Protein backbone atom coordinates (compact mmCIF):
# COMPACT_ATOMS: atom_id res chain seq x y z
CA UNK A 1 0.00 0.00 0.00
CA UNK A 2 0.83 3.71 0.02
CA UNK A 3 1.68 4.08 -3.66
CA UNK A 4 2.19 7.50 -5.16
CA UNK A 5 2.47 8.00 -8.89
CA UNK A 6 3.61 10.93 -10.99
CA UNK A 7 2.93 11.70 -14.60
CA UNK A 8 4.78 12.26 -16.80
CA UNK A 9 8.05 10.70 -15.73
CA UNK A 10 9.97 12.79 -18.22
CA UNK A 11 9.03 15.87 -20.19
CA UNK A 12 10.90 18.12 -22.56
CA UNK A 13 9.39 21.47 -23.39
CA UNK A 14 10.38 24.65 -25.13
CA UNK A 15 11.18 27.81 -23.27
CA UNK A 16 8.08 29.88 -22.65
CA UNK A 17 5.62 27.01 -22.58
CA UNK A 18 3.83 25.59 -19.56
CA UNK A 19 4.06 22.07 -18.22
CA UNK A 20 1.68 20.26 -15.89
CA UNK A 21 2.84 17.47 -13.61
CA UNK A 22 0.34 15.21 -11.86
CA UNK A 23 0.78 13.52 -8.51
CA UNK A 24 -1.66 10.82 -7.47
CA UNK A 25 -2.05 8.75 -4.35
CA UNK A 26 -3.25 5.45 -5.77
CA UNK A 27 -4.48 3.53 -2.76
CA UNK A 28 -5.08 6.12 -0.07
CA UNK A 29 -6.51 9.58 0.36
CA UNK A 30 -4.17 12.44 1.06
CA UNK A 31 -5.40 15.77 2.31
CA UNK A 32 -1.84 17.03 2.18
CA UNK A 33 0.72 16.60 -0.54
CA UNK A 34 4.12 18.18 -0.94
CA UNK A 35 6.14 19.26 -3.94
CA UNK A 36 9.92 19.09 -3.90
CA UNK A 37 12.64 19.98 -6.29
CA UNK A 38 15.86 18.01 -6.46
CA UNK A 39 18.90 19.39 -8.22
CA UNK A 40 21.59 17.01 -9.47
CA UNK A 41 23.54 15.46 -6.63
CA UNK A 42 21.64 17.53 -4.09
CA UNK A 43 18.94 16.95 -1.55
CA UNK A 44 15.24 17.58 -1.83
CA UNK A 45 14.11 21.14 -1.37
CA UNK A 46 10.52 21.67 -0.36
CA UNK A 47 8.72 23.97 -2.74
CA UNK A 48 5.19 24.01 -1.40
CA UNK A 49 2.58 22.24 0.67
CA UNK A 50 -0.58 21.36 -1.21
CA UNK A 51 -3.79 21.08 0.80
CA UNK A 52 -6.96 19.63 -0.66
CA UNK A 53 -9.58 22.30 -1.17
CA UNK A 54 -7.41 25.23 -0.19
CA UNK A 55 -4.53 27.29 -1.47
CA UNK A 56 -1.05 25.88 -1.43
CA UNK A 57 1.53 27.17 1.01
CA UNK A 58 4.77 28.10 -0.70
CA UNK A 59 8.23 28.07 0.82
CA UNK A 60 10.24 31.23 0.91
CA UNK A 61 11.76 32.05 -2.45
CA UNK A 62 9.35 29.93 -4.49
CA UNK A 63 7.29 31.97 -6.93
CA UNK A 64 3.64 31.03 -6.55
CA UNK A 65 2.73 32.50 -9.93
CA UNK A 66 5.37 30.42 -11.64
CA UNK A 67 4.65 27.14 -9.90
CA UNK A 68 0.89 26.78 -9.78
CA UNK A 69 -0.41 24.07 -7.50
CA UNK A 70 -3.92 22.67 -7.53
CA UNK A 71 -5.10 19.99 -5.11
CA UNK A 72 -8.54 19.34 -6.51
CA UNK A 73 -9.24 16.00 -4.88
CA UNK A 74 -7.99 13.78 -2.09
CA UNK A 75 -5.92 11.76 -4.54
CA UNK A 76 -4.62 14.32 -7.02
CA UNK A 77 -2.37 17.34 -6.87
CA UNK A 78 -0.95 19.08 -9.91
CA UNK A 79 2.06 21.32 -10.33
CA UNK A 80 2.11 23.58 -13.38
CA UNK A 81 5.37 25.22 -14.31
CA UNK A 82 4.29 28.31 -16.20
CA UNK A 83 6.40 30.02 -18.85
CA UNK A 84 9.18 27.55 -18.25
CA UNK A 85 12.79 28.55 -18.72
CA UNK A 86 15.96 26.46 -18.85
CA UNK A 87 16.71 27.23 -15.20
CA UNK A 88 13.47 25.45 -14.30
CA UNK A 89 14.94 22.21 -15.59
CA UNK A 90 15.06 19.89 -12.63
CA UNK A 91 13.69 16.77 -11.02
CA UNK A 92 10.33 17.43 -9.39
CA UNK A 93 9.10 15.03 -6.73
CA UNK A 94 5.80 14.92 -4.93
CA UNK A 95 4.86 13.19 -1.73
CA UNK A 96 1.54 12.42 -0.09
CA UNK A 97 0.77 12.34 3.59
CA UNK A 98 -0.60 9.12 4.98
CA UNK A 99 -1.42 9.15 8.63
CA UNK A 100 -0.12 11.93 10.80
CA UNK A 101 3.51 12.36 9.84
CA UNK A 102 4.46 9.84 7.18
CA UNK A 103 5.10 10.91 3.63
CA UNK A 104 5.16 8.58 0.66
CA UNK A 105 7.05 9.76 -2.38
CA UNK A 106 6.34 9.61 -6.05
CA UNK A 107 8.96 8.50 -8.57
CA UNK A 108 9.65 12.02 -9.75
CA UNK A 109 9.37 13.92 -13.02
CA UNK A 110 12.42 14.98 -14.97
CA UNK A 111 11.71 18.35 -16.63
CA UNK A 112 14.03 19.62 -19.34
CA UNK A 113 13.39 23.05 -20.79
CA UNK A 114 15.14 23.76 -24.06
CA UNK B 1 14.39 26.99 11.81
CA UNK B 2 15.38 23.38 11.94
CA UNK B 3 18.28 22.10 9.86
CA UNK B 4 19.65 18.67 9.13
CA UNK B 5 23.21 17.80 8.18
CA UNK B 6 24.72 14.60 6.92
CA UNK B 7 28.40 14.16 7.56
CA UNK B 8 29.50 12.35 4.45
CA UNK B 9 28.67 13.11 0.85
CA UNK B 10 30.15 9.90 -0.52
CA UNK B 11 30.99 6.58 1.06
CA UNK B 12 32.65 3.67 -0.69
CA UNK B 13 32.59 0.25 0.92
CA UNK B 14 33.25 -3.35 0.12
CA UNK B 15 30.58 -5.98 0.54
CA UNK B 16 30.24 -7.29 4.09
CA UNK B 17 31.71 -4.11 5.56
CA UNK B 18 29.76 -2.27 8.21
CA UNK B 19 28.06 1.00 7.38
CA UNK B 20 27.40 4.02 9.53
CA UNK B 21 26.08 7.26 8.09
CA UNK B 22 26.01 10.29 10.32
CA UNK B 23 23.07 12.65 10.66
CA UNK B 24 22.57 15.55 13.03
CA UNK B 25 19.74 18.00 13.36
CA UNK B 26 19.32 21.31 15.04
CA UNK B 27 16.03 21.87 16.78
CA UNK B 28 15.36 22.05 20.46
CA UNK B 29 11.89 20.58 20.59
CA UNK B 30 10.30 17.23 19.88
CA UNK B 31 11.18 15.76 16.51
CA UNK B 32 10.22 12.84 14.36
CA UNK B 33 13.14 11.25 12.55
CA UNK B 34 13.27 9.47 9.21
CA UNK B 35 15.78 7.75 6.99
CA UNK B 36 14.98 7.37 3.31
CA UNK B 37 16.84 5.51 0.58
CA UNK B 38 16.86 6.31 -3.11
CA UNK B 39 18.12 3.48 -5.29
CA UNK B 40 19.43 4.45 -8.73
CA UNK B 41 16.53 5.48 -10.90
CA UNK B 42 13.94 4.86 -8.23
CA UNK B 43 11.88 6.96 -5.86
CA UNK B 44 12.54 7.60 -2.20
CA UNK B 45 11.60 4.76 0.08
CA UNK B 46 11.25 4.88 3.83
CA UNK B 47 13.89 2.83 5.62
CA UNK B 48 12.90 3.59 9.17
CA UNK B 49 11.25 6.16 11.35
CA UNK B 50 11.35 7.24 14.97
CA UNK B 51 8.51 9.02 16.69
CA UNK B 52 8.96 8.08 20.34
CA UNK B 53 9.85 5.19 22.62
CA UNK B 54 12.90 2.96 22.29
CA UNK B 55 15.63 5.10 20.71
CA UNK B 56 17.08 2.05 18.98
CA UNK B 57 14.96 1.55 15.89
CA UNK B 58 15.19 -1.32 13.46
CA UNK B 59 14.07 -0.69 9.92
CA UNK B 60 13.82 -2.69 6.76
CA UNK B 61 16.68 -4.50 5.00
CA UNK B 62 18.78 -4.79 8.15
CA UNK B 63 19.14 -1.06 8.75
CA UNK B 64 18.86 0.49 12.18
CA UNK B 65 19.32 3.80 13.89
CA UNK B 66 19.92 4.98 17.40
CA UNK B 67 18.46 8.30 18.37
CA UNK B 68 20.80 10.07 20.77
CA UNK B 69 18.81 13.04 21.93
CA UNK B 70 21.69 14.65 23.84
CA UNK B 71 23.74 14.72 20.66
CA UNK B 72 20.87 15.57 18.32
CA UNK B 73 21.94 12.62 16.21
CA UNK B 74 20.39 9.57 14.59
CA UNK B 75 23.03 7.77 12.59
CA UNK B 76 22.08 5.01 10.19
CA UNK B 77 23.82 1.67 10.61
CA UNK B 78 23.98 -1.67 8.90
CA UNK B 79 26.35 -4.38 10.16
CA UNK B 80 27.09 -5.94 6.78
CA UNK B 81 26.31 -4.25 3.49
CA UNK B 82 25.53 -5.83 0.17
CA UNK B 83 26.12 -4.61 -3.36
CA UNK B 84 22.38 -3.93 -3.59
CA UNK B 85 22.72 -1.30 -0.85
CA UNK B 86 24.33 1.03 -3.37
CA UNK B 87 22.05 4.05 -3.21
CA UNK B 88 21.67 7.53 -1.86
CA UNK B 89 20.54 7.87 1.72
CA UNK B 90 18.71 10.84 3.19
CA UNK B 91 17.87 11.62 6.77
CA UNK B 92 15.00 13.95 7.51
CA UNK B 93 13.15 15.42 10.45
CA UNK B 94 9.90 17.11 11.15
CA UNK B 95 8.79 18.93 14.25
CA UNK B 96 5.32 17.79 15.33
CA UNK B 97 4.93 20.50 17.91
CA UNK B 98 5.19 23.25 15.35
CA UNK B 99 2.42 24.58 13.15
CA UNK B 100 4.19 23.20 10.10
CA UNK B 101 4.87 19.90 11.79
CA UNK B 102 4.26 17.81 8.69
CA UNK B 103 7.03 19.45 6.69
CA UNK B 104 10.17 17.41 6.29
CA UNK B 105 13.61 18.95 6.38
CA UNK B 106 16.12 16.79 4.57
CA UNK B 107 19.82 16.37 5.00
CA UNK B 108 22.06 16.75 1.99
CA UNK B 109 22.20 13.03 1.29
CA UNK B 110 25.01 10.49 1.27
CA UNK B 111 25.85 8.47 -1.80
CA UNK B 112 26.92 4.97 -0.88
CA UNK B 113 28.74 2.75 -3.32
CA UNK B 114 29.21 -0.87 -2.33
CA UNK B 115 31.85 -2.65 -4.34
CA UNK B 116 31.26 -6.36 -4.97
PDB file of C-alpha atoms in Angstrom:
ATOM      1  CA  UNK A   1       0.000   0.000   0.000  1.00  0.00           C
ATOM      2  CA  UNK A   2       0.832   3.708   0.018  1.00  0.00           C
ATOM      3  CA  UNK A   3       1.683   4.079  -3.657  1.00  0.00           C
ATOM      4  CA  UNK A   4       2.189   7.501  -5.160  1.00  0.00           C
ATOM      5  CA  UNK A   5       2.472   8.003  -8.894  1.00  0.00           C
ATOM      6  CA  UNK A   6       3.611  10.926 -10.994  1.00  0.00           C
ATOM      7  CA  UNK A   7       2.926  11.703 -14.598  1.00  0.00           C
ATOM      8  CA  UNK A   8       4.776  12.263 -16.798  1.00  0.00           C
ATOM      9  CA  UNK A   9       8.046  10.703 -15.725  1.00  0.00           C
ATOM     10  CA  UNK A  10       9.967  12.792 -18.223  1.00  0.00           C
ATOM     11  CA  UNK A  11       9.026  15.871 -20.189  1.00  0.00           C
ATOM     12  CA  UNK A  12      10.897  18.115 -22.560  1.00  0.00           C
ATOM     13  CA  UNK A  13       9.394  21.465 -23.392  1.00  0.00           C
ATOM     14  CA  UNK A  14      10.376  24.646 -25.130  1.00  0.00           C
ATOM     15  CA  UNK A  15      11.179  27.808 -23.272  1.00  0.00           C
ATOM     16  CA  UNK A  16       8.076  29.883 -22.648  1.00  0.00           C
ATOM     17  CA  UNK A  17       5.623  27.011 -22.584  1.00  0.00           C
ATOM     18  CA  UNK A  18       3.829  25.589 -19.557  1.00  0.00           C
ATOM     19  CA  UNK A  19       4.056  22.066 -18.223  1.00  0.00           C
ATOM     20  CA  UNK A  20       1.681  20.264 -15.893  1.00  0.00           C
ATOM     21  CA  UNK A  21       2.839  17.467 -13.610  1.00  0.00           C
ATOM     22  CA  UNK A  22       0.345  15.207 -11.863  1.00  0.00           C
ATOM     23  CA  UNK A  23       0.777  13.518  -8.511  1.00  0.00           C
ATOM     24  CA  UNK A  24      -1.663  10.817  -7.475  1.00  0.00           C
ATOM     25  CA  UNK A  25      -2.048   8.749  -4.346  1.00  0.00           C
ATOM     26  CA  UNK A  26      -3.248   5.447  -5.766  1.00  0.00           C
ATOM     27  CA  UNK A  27      -4.477   3.528  -2.755  1.00  0.00           C
ATOM     28  CA  UNK A  28      -5.081   6.116  -0.069  1.00  0.00           C
ATOM     29  CA  UNK A  29      -6.506   9.581   0.361  1.00  0.00           C
ATOM     30  CA  UNK A  30      -4.170  12.440   1.063  1.00  0.00           C
ATOM     31  CA  UNK A  31      -5.397  15.769   2.310  1.00  0.00           C
ATOM     32  CA  UNK A  32      -1.837  17.031   2.178  1.00  0.00           C
ATOM     33  CA  UNK A  33       0.724  16.603  -0.544  1.00  0.00           C
ATOM     34  CA  UNK A  34       4.119  18.177  -0.938  1.00  0.00           C
ATOM     35  CA  UNK A  35       6.138  19.255  -3.939  1.00  0.00           C
ATOM     36  CA  UNK A  36       9.916  19.091  -3.904  1.00  0.00           C
ATOM     37  CA  UNK A  37      12.640  19.981  -6.295  1.00  0.00           C
ATOM     38  CA  UNK A  38      15.861  18.009  -6.458  1.00  0.00           C
ATOM     39  CA  UNK A  39      18.897  19.394  -8.224  1.00  0.00           C
ATOM     40  CA  UNK A  40      21.587  17.007  -9.468  1.00  0.00           C
ATOM     41  CA  UNK A  41      23.535  15.456  -6.630  1.00  0.00           C
ATOM     42  CA  UNK A  42      21.642  17.528  -4.089  1.00  0.00           C
ATOM     43  CA  UNK A  43      18.944  16.954  -1.550  1.00  0.00           C
ATOM     44  CA  UNK A  44      15.243  17.580  -1.832  1.00  0.00           C
ATOM     45  CA  UNK A  45      14.114  21.141  -1.373  1.00  0.00           C
ATOM     46  CA  UNK A  46      10.515  21.669  -0.359  1.00  0.00           C
ATOM     47  CA  UNK A  47       8.722  23.970  -2.740  1.00  0.00           C
ATOM     48  CA  UNK A  48       5.189  24.005  -1.396  1.00  0.00           C
ATOM     49  CA  UNK A  49       2.580  22.239   0.668  1.00  0.00           C
ATOM     50  CA  UNK A  50      -0.576  21.358  -1.211  1.00  0.00           C
ATOM     51  CA  UNK A  51      -3.787  21.085   0.801  1.00  0.00           C
ATOM     52  CA  UNK A  52      -6.959  19.632  -0.655  1.00  0.00           C
ATOM     53  CA  UNK A  53      -9.577  22.297  -1.170  1.00  0.00           C
ATOM     54  CA  UNK A  54      -7.412  25.232  -0.193  1.00  0.00           C
ATOM     55  CA  UNK A  55      -4.526  27.288  -1.466  1.00  0.00           C
ATOM     56  CA  UNK A  56      -1.047  25.879  -1.433  1.00  0.00           C
ATOM     57  CA  UNK A  57       1.533  27.175   1.009  1.00  0.00           C
ATOM     58  CA  UNK A  58       4.772  28.098  -0.696  1.00  0.00           C
ATOM     59  CA  UNK A  59       8.226  28.071   0.816  1.00  0.00           C
ATOM     60  CA  UNK A  60      10.242  31.231   0.914  1.00  0.00           C
ATOM     61  CA  UNK A  61      11.759  32.051  -2.445  1.00  0.00           C
ATOM     62  CA  UNK A  62       9.351  29.932  -4.493  1.00  0.00           C
ATOM     63  CA  UNK A  63       7.287  31.969  -6.935  1.00  0.00           C
ATOM     64  CA  UNK A  64       3.640  31.029  -6.555  1.00  0.00           C
ATOM     65  CA  UNK A  65       2.728  32.495  -9.933  1.00  0.00           C
ATOM     66  CA  UNK A  66       5.368  30.423 -11.640  1.00  0.00           C
ATOM     67  CA  UNK A  67       4.654  27.144  -9.898  1.00  0.00           C
ATOM     68  CA  UNK A  68       0.894  26.778  -9.782  1.00  0.00           C
ATOM     69  CA  UNK A  69      -0.412  24.067  -7.505  1.00  0.00           C
ATOM     70  CA  UNK A  70      -3.923  22.665  -7.535  1.00  0.00           C
ATOM     71  CA  UNK A  71      -5.103  19.990  -5.111  1.00  0.00           C
ATOM     72  CA  UNK A  72      -8.537  19.339  -6.512  1.00  0.00           C
ATOM     73  CA  UNK A  73      -9.236  16.000  -4.880  1.00  0.00           C
ATOM     74  CA  UNK A  74      -7.990  13.784  -2.094  1.00  0.00           C
ATOM     75  CA  UNK A  75      -5.925  11.765  -4.537  1.00  0.00           C
ATOM     76  CA  UNK A  76      -4.625  14.322  -7.015  1.00  0.00           C
ATOM     77  CA  UNK A  77      -2.369  17.340  -6.871  1.00  0.00           C
ATOM     78  CA  UNK A  78      -0.949  19.077  -9.909  1.00  0.00           C
ATOM     79  CA  UNK A  79       2.058  21.322 -10.335  1.00  0.00           C
ATOM     80  CA  UNK A  80       2.108  23.578 -13.375  1.00  0.00           C
ATOM     81  CA  UNK A  81       5.372  25.220 -14.307  1.00  0.00           C
ATOM     82  CA  UNK A  82       4.295  28.310 -16.195  1.00  0.00           C
ATOM     83  CA  UNK A  83       6.403  30.016 -18.852  1.00  0.00           C
ATOM     84  CA  UNK A  84       9.181  27.549 -18.254  1.00  0.00           C
ATOM     85  CA  UNK A  85      12.793  28.549 -18.720  1.00  0.00           C
ATOM     86  CA  UNK A  86      15.960  26.464 -18.850  1.00  0.00           C
ATOM     87  CA  UNK A  87      16.706  27.233 -15.203  1.00  0.00           C
ATOM     88  CA  UNK A  88      13.467  25.450 -14.295  1.00  0.00           C
ATOM     89  CA  UNK A  89      14.942  22.208 -15.589  1.00  0.00           C
ATOM     90  CA  UNK A  90      15.062  19.887 -12.630  1.00  0.00           C
ATOM     91  CA  UNK A  91      13.690  16.768 -11.020  1.00  0.00           C
ATOM     92  CA  UNK A  92      10.328  17.426  -9.389  1.00  0.00           C
ATOM     93  CA  UNK A  93       9.105  15.033  -6.731  1.00  0.00           C
ATOM     94  CA  UNK A  94       5.800  14.921  -4.933  1.00  0.00           C
ATOM     95  CA  UNK A  95       4.856  13.189  -1.726  1.00  0.00           C
ATOM     96  CA  UNK A  96       1.537  12.416  -0.094  1.00  0.00           C
ATOM     97  CA  UNK A  97       0.767  12.335   3.586  1.00  0.00           C
ATOM     98  CA  UNK A  98      -0.602   9.121   4.979  1.00  0.00           C
ATOM     99  CA  UNK A  99      -1.417   9.150   8.628  1.00  0.00           C
ATOM    100  CA  UNK A 100      -0.121  11.927  10.800  1.00  0.00           C
ATOM    101  CA  UNK A 101       3.505  12.363   9.840  1.00  0.00           C
ATOM    102  CA  UNK A 102       4.456   9.843   7.175  1.00  0.00           C
ATOM    103  CA  UNK A 103       5.097  10.913   3.628  1.00  0.00           C
ATOM    104  CA  UNK A 104       5.163   8.580   0.657  1.00  0.00           C
ATOM    105  CA  UNK A 105       7.050   9.758  -2.376  1.00  0.00           C
ATOM    106  CA  UNK A 106       6.337   9.606  -6.052  1.00  0.00           C
ATOM    107  CA  UNK A 107       8.956   8.499  -8.572  1.00  0.00           C
ATOM    108  CA  UNK A 108       9.647  12.025  -9.749  1.00  0.00           C
ATOM    109  CA  UNK A 109       9.372  13.921 -13.018  1.00  0.00           C
ATOM    110  CA  UNK A 110      12.423  14.984 -14.974  1.00  0.00           C
ATOM    111  CA  UNK A 111      11.715  18.347 -16.632  1.00  0.00           C
ATOM    112  CA  UNK A 112      14.028  19.620 -19.338  1.00  0.00           C
ATOM    113  CA  UNK A 113      13.386  23.054 -20.787  1.00  0.00           C
ATOM    114  CA  UNK A 114      15.136  23.762 -24.062  1.00  0.00           C
TER     115      UNK A 114
ATOM    116  CA  UNK B   1      14.394  26.987  11.813  1.00  0.00           C
ATOM    117  CA  UNK B   2      15.383  23.376  11.937  1.00  0.00           C
ATOM    118  CA  UNK B   3      18.284  22.101   9.865  1.00  0.00           C
ATOM    119  CA  UNK B   4      19.654  18.673   9.130  1.00  0.00           C
ATOM    120  CA  UNK B   5      23.205  17.799   8.184  1.00  0.00           C
ATOM    121  CA  UNK B   6      24.722  14.598   6.923  1.00  0.00           C
ATOM    122  CA  UNK B   7      28.395  14.162   7.557  1.00  0.00           C
ATOM    123  CA  UNK B   8      29.501  12.348   4.450  1.00  0.00           C
ATOM    124  CA  UNK B   9      28.670  13.112   0.850  1.00  0.00           C
ATOM    125  CA  UNK B  10      30.148   9.905  -0.524  1.00  0.00           C
ATOM    126  CA  UNK B  11      30.988   6.583   1.058  1.00  0.00           C
ATOM    127  CA  UNK B  12      32.650   3.667  -0.691  1.00  0.00           C
ATOM    128  CA  UNK B  13      32.586   0.254   0.923  1.00  0.00           C
ATOM    129  CA  UNK B  14      33.253  -3.352   0.121  1.00  0.00           C
ATOM    130  CA  UNK B  15      30.583  -5.978   0.543  1.00  0.00           C
ATOM    131  CA  UNK B  16      30.241  -7.292   4.090  1.00  0.00           C
ATOM    132  CA  UNK B  17      31.707  -4.115   5.556  1.00  0.00           C
ATOM    133  CA  UNK B  18      29.762  -2.270   8.214  1.00  0.00           C
ATOM    134  CA  UNK B  19      28.061   0.997   7.375  1.00  0.00           C
ATOM    135  CA  UNK B  20      27.400   4.022   9.531  1.00  0.00           C
ATOM    136  CA  UNK B  21      26.078   7.264   8.095  1.00  0.00           C
ATOM    137  CA  UNK B  22      26.011  10.292  10.316  1.00  0.00           C
ATOM    138  CA  UNK B  23      23.068  12.649  10.656  1.00  0.00           C
ATOM    139  CA  UNK B  24      22.565  15.554  13.034  1.00  0.00           C
ATOM    140  CA  UNK B  25      19.737  17.996  13.355  1.00  0.00           C
ATOM    141  CA  UNK B  26      19.319  21.314  15.040  1.00  0.00           C
ATOM    142  CA  UNK B  27      16.026  21.868  16.779  1.00  0.00           C
ATOM    143  CA  UNK B  28      15.359  22.052  20.458  1.00  0.00           C
ATOM    144  CA  UNK B  29      11.890  20.584  20.591  1.00  0.00           C
ATOM    145  CA  UNK B  30      10.303  17.235  19.884  1.00  0.00           C
ATOM    146  CA  UNK B  31      11.184  15.760  16.513  1.00  0.00           C
ATOM    147  CA  UNK B  32      10.216  12.837  14.360  1.00  0.00           C
ATOM    148  CA  UNK B  33      13.138  11.246  12.550  1.00  0.00           C
ATOM    149  CA  UNK B  34      13.270   9.475   9.207  1.00  0.00           C
ATOM    150  CA  UNK B  35      15.780   7.753   6.995  1.00  0.00           C
ATOM    151  CA  UNK B  36      14.982   7.371   3.311  1.00  0.00           C
ATOM    152  CA  UNK B  37      16.838   5.508   0.581  1.00  0.00           C
ATOM    153  CA  UNK B  38      16.858   6.309  -3.111  1.00  0.00           C
ATOM    154  CA  UNK B  39      18.122   3.483  -5.288  1.00  0.00           C
ATOM    155  CA  UNK B  40      19.430   4.452  -8.727  1.00  0.00           C
ATOM    156  CA  UNK B  41      16.527   5.483 -10.903  1.00  0.00           C
ATOM    157  CA  UNK B  42      13.936   4.860  -8.228  1.00  0.00           C
ATOM    158  CA  UNK B  43      11.876   6.963  -5.859  1.00  0.00           C
ATOM    159  CA  UNK B  44      12.541   7.598  -2.196  1.00  0.00           C
ATOM    160  CA  UNK B  45      11.596   4.758   0.079  1.00  0.00           C
ATOM    161  CA  UNK B  46      11.248   4.880   3.831  1.00  0.00           C
ATOM    162  CA  UNK B  47      13.893   2.828   5.621  1.00  0.00           C
ATOM    163  CA  UNK B  48      12.896   3.588   9.172  1.00  0.00           C
ATOM    164  CA  UNK B  49      11.249   6.164  11.349  1.00  0.00           C
ATOM    165  CA  UNK B  50      11.348   7.243  14.965  1.00  0.00           C
ATOM    166  CA  UNK B  51       8.510   9.017  16.694  1.00  0.00           C
ATOM    167  CA  UNK B  52       8.960   8.083  20.337  1.00  0.00           C
ATOM    168  CA  UNK B  53       9.847   5.195  22.622  1.00  0.00           C
ATOM    169  CA  UNK B  54      12.899   2.964  22.288  1.00  0.00           C
ATOM    170  CA  UNK B  55      15.625   5.096  20.706  1.00  0.00           C
ATOM    171  CA  UNK B  56      17.077   2.047  18.977  1.00  0.00           C
ATOM    172  CA  UNK B  57      14.965   1.547  15.890  1.00  0.00           C
ATOM    173  CA  UNK B  58      15.188  -1.320  13.456  1.00  0.00           C
ATOM    174  CA  UNK B  59      14.067  -0.694   9.916  1.00  0.00           C
ATOM    175  CA  UNK B  60      13.823  -2.692   6.757  1.00  0.00           C
ATOM    176  CA  UNK B  61      16.682  -4.497   5.003  1.00  0.00           C
ATOM    177  CA  UNK B  62      18.783  -4.786   8.147  1.00  0.00           C
ATOM    178  CA  UNK B  63      19.141  -1.062   8.755  1.00  0.00           C
ATOM    179  CA  UNK B  64      18.858   0.486  12.180  1.00  0.00           C
ATOM    180  CA  UNK B  65      19.319   3.801  13.890  1.00  0.00           C
ATOM    181  CA  UNK B  66      19.920   4.982  17.402  1.00  0.00           C
ATOM    182  CA  UNK B  67      18.460   8.302  18.373  1.00  0.00           C
ATOM    183  CA  UNK B  68      20.801  10.070  20.773  1.00  0.00           C
ATOM    184  CA  UNK B  69      18.814  13.043  21.930  1.00  0.00           C
ATOM    185  CA  UNK B  70      21.691  14.647  23.840  1.00  0.00           C
ATOM    186  CA  UNK B  71      23.741  14.716  20.664  1.00  0.00           C
ATOM    187  CA  UNK B  72      20.867  15.569  18.317  1.00  0.00           C
ATOM    188  CA  UNK B  73      21.938  12.620  16.211  1.00  0.00           C
ATOM    189  CA  UNK B  74      20.391   9.568  14.594  1.00  0.00           C
ATOM    190  CA  UNK B  75      23.035   7.769  12.591  1.00  0.00           C
ATOM    191  CA  UNK B  76      22.080   5.014  10.185  1.00  0.00           C
ATOM    192  CA  UNK B  77      23.823   1.671  10.615  1.00  0.00           C
ATOM    193  CA  UNK B  78      23.982  -1.672   8.900  1.00  0.00           C
ATOM    194  CA  UNK B  79      26.347  -4.378  10.160  1.00  0.00           C
ATOM    195  CA  UNK B  80      27.091  -5.939   6.778  1.00  0.00           C
ATOM    196  CA  UNK B  81      26.307  -4.247   3.487  1.00  0.00           C
ATOM    197  CA  UNK B  82      25.534  -5.830   0.169  1.00  0.00           C
ATOM    198  CA  UNK B  83      26.121  -4.614  -3.359  1.00  0.00           C
ATOM    199  CA  UNK B  84      22.382  -3.933  -3.586  1.00  0.00           C
ATOM    200  CA  UNK B  85      22.717  -1.299  -0.851  1.00  0.00           C
ATOM    201  CA  UNK B  86      24.329   1.025  -3.371  1.00  0.00           C
ATOM    202  CA  UNK B  87      22.048   4.047  -3.215  1.00  0.00           C
ATOM    203  CA  UNK B  88      21.674   7.533  -1.860  1.00  0.00           C
ATOM    204  CA  UNK B  89      20.542   7.866   1.724  1.00  0.00           C
ATOM    205  CA  UNK B  90      18.709  10.841   3.186  1.00  0.00           C
ATOM    206  CA  UNK B  91      17.870  11.620   6.767  1.00  0.00           C
ATOM    207  CA  UNK B  92      14.997  13.945   7.513  1.00  0.00           C
ATOM    208  CA  UNK B  93      13.148  15.423  10.455  1.00  0.00           C
ATOM    209  CA  UNK B  94       9.897  17.110  11.154  1.00  0.00           C
ATOM    210  CA  UNK B  95       8.788  18.926  14.252  1.00  0.00           C
ATOM    211  CA  UNK B  96       5.321  17.790  15.325  1.00  0.00           C
ATOM    212  CA  UNK B  97       4.931  20.498  17.913  1.00  0.00           C
ATOM    213  CA  UNK B  98       5.186  23.246  15.354  1.00  0.00           C
ATOM    214  CA  UNK B  99       2.423  24.576  13.153  1.00  0.00           C
ATOM    215  CA  UNK B 100       4.185  23.196  10.102  1.00  0.00           C
ATOM    216  CA  UNK B 101       4.870  19.899  11.785  1.00  0.00           C
ATOM    217  CA  UNK B 102       4.257  17.805   8.688  1.00  0.00           C
ATOM    218  CA  UNK B 103       7.025  19.454   6.692  1.00  0.00           C
ATOM    219  CA  UNK B 104      10.167  17.411   6.293  1.00  0.00           C
ATOM    220  CA  UNK B 105      13.609  18.948   6.375  1.00  0.00           C
ATOM    221  CA  UNK B 106      16.121  16.785   4.565  1.00  0.00           C
ATOM    222  CA  UNK B 107      19.820  16.372   4.996  1.00  0.00           C
ATOM    223  CA  UNK B 108      22.062  16.747   1.985  1.00  0.00           C
ATOM    224  CA  UNK B 109      22.197  13.031   1.294  1.00  0.00           C
ATOM    225  CA  UNK B 110      25.014  10.490   1.272  1.00  0.00           C
ATOM    226  CA  UNK B 111      25.851   8.468  -1.798  1.00  0.00           C
ATOM    227  CA  UNK B 112      26.917   4.966  -0.878  1.00  0.00           C
ATOM    228  CA  UNK B 113      28.742   2.747  -3.320  1.00  0.00           C
ATOM    229  CA  UNK B 114      29.211  -0.870  -2.328  1.00  0.00           C
ATOM    230  CA  UNK B 115      31.850  -2.654  -4.340  1.00  0.00           C
ATOM    231  CA  UNK B 116      31.261  -6.357  -4.968  1.00  0.00           C
TER     232      UNK B 116
END
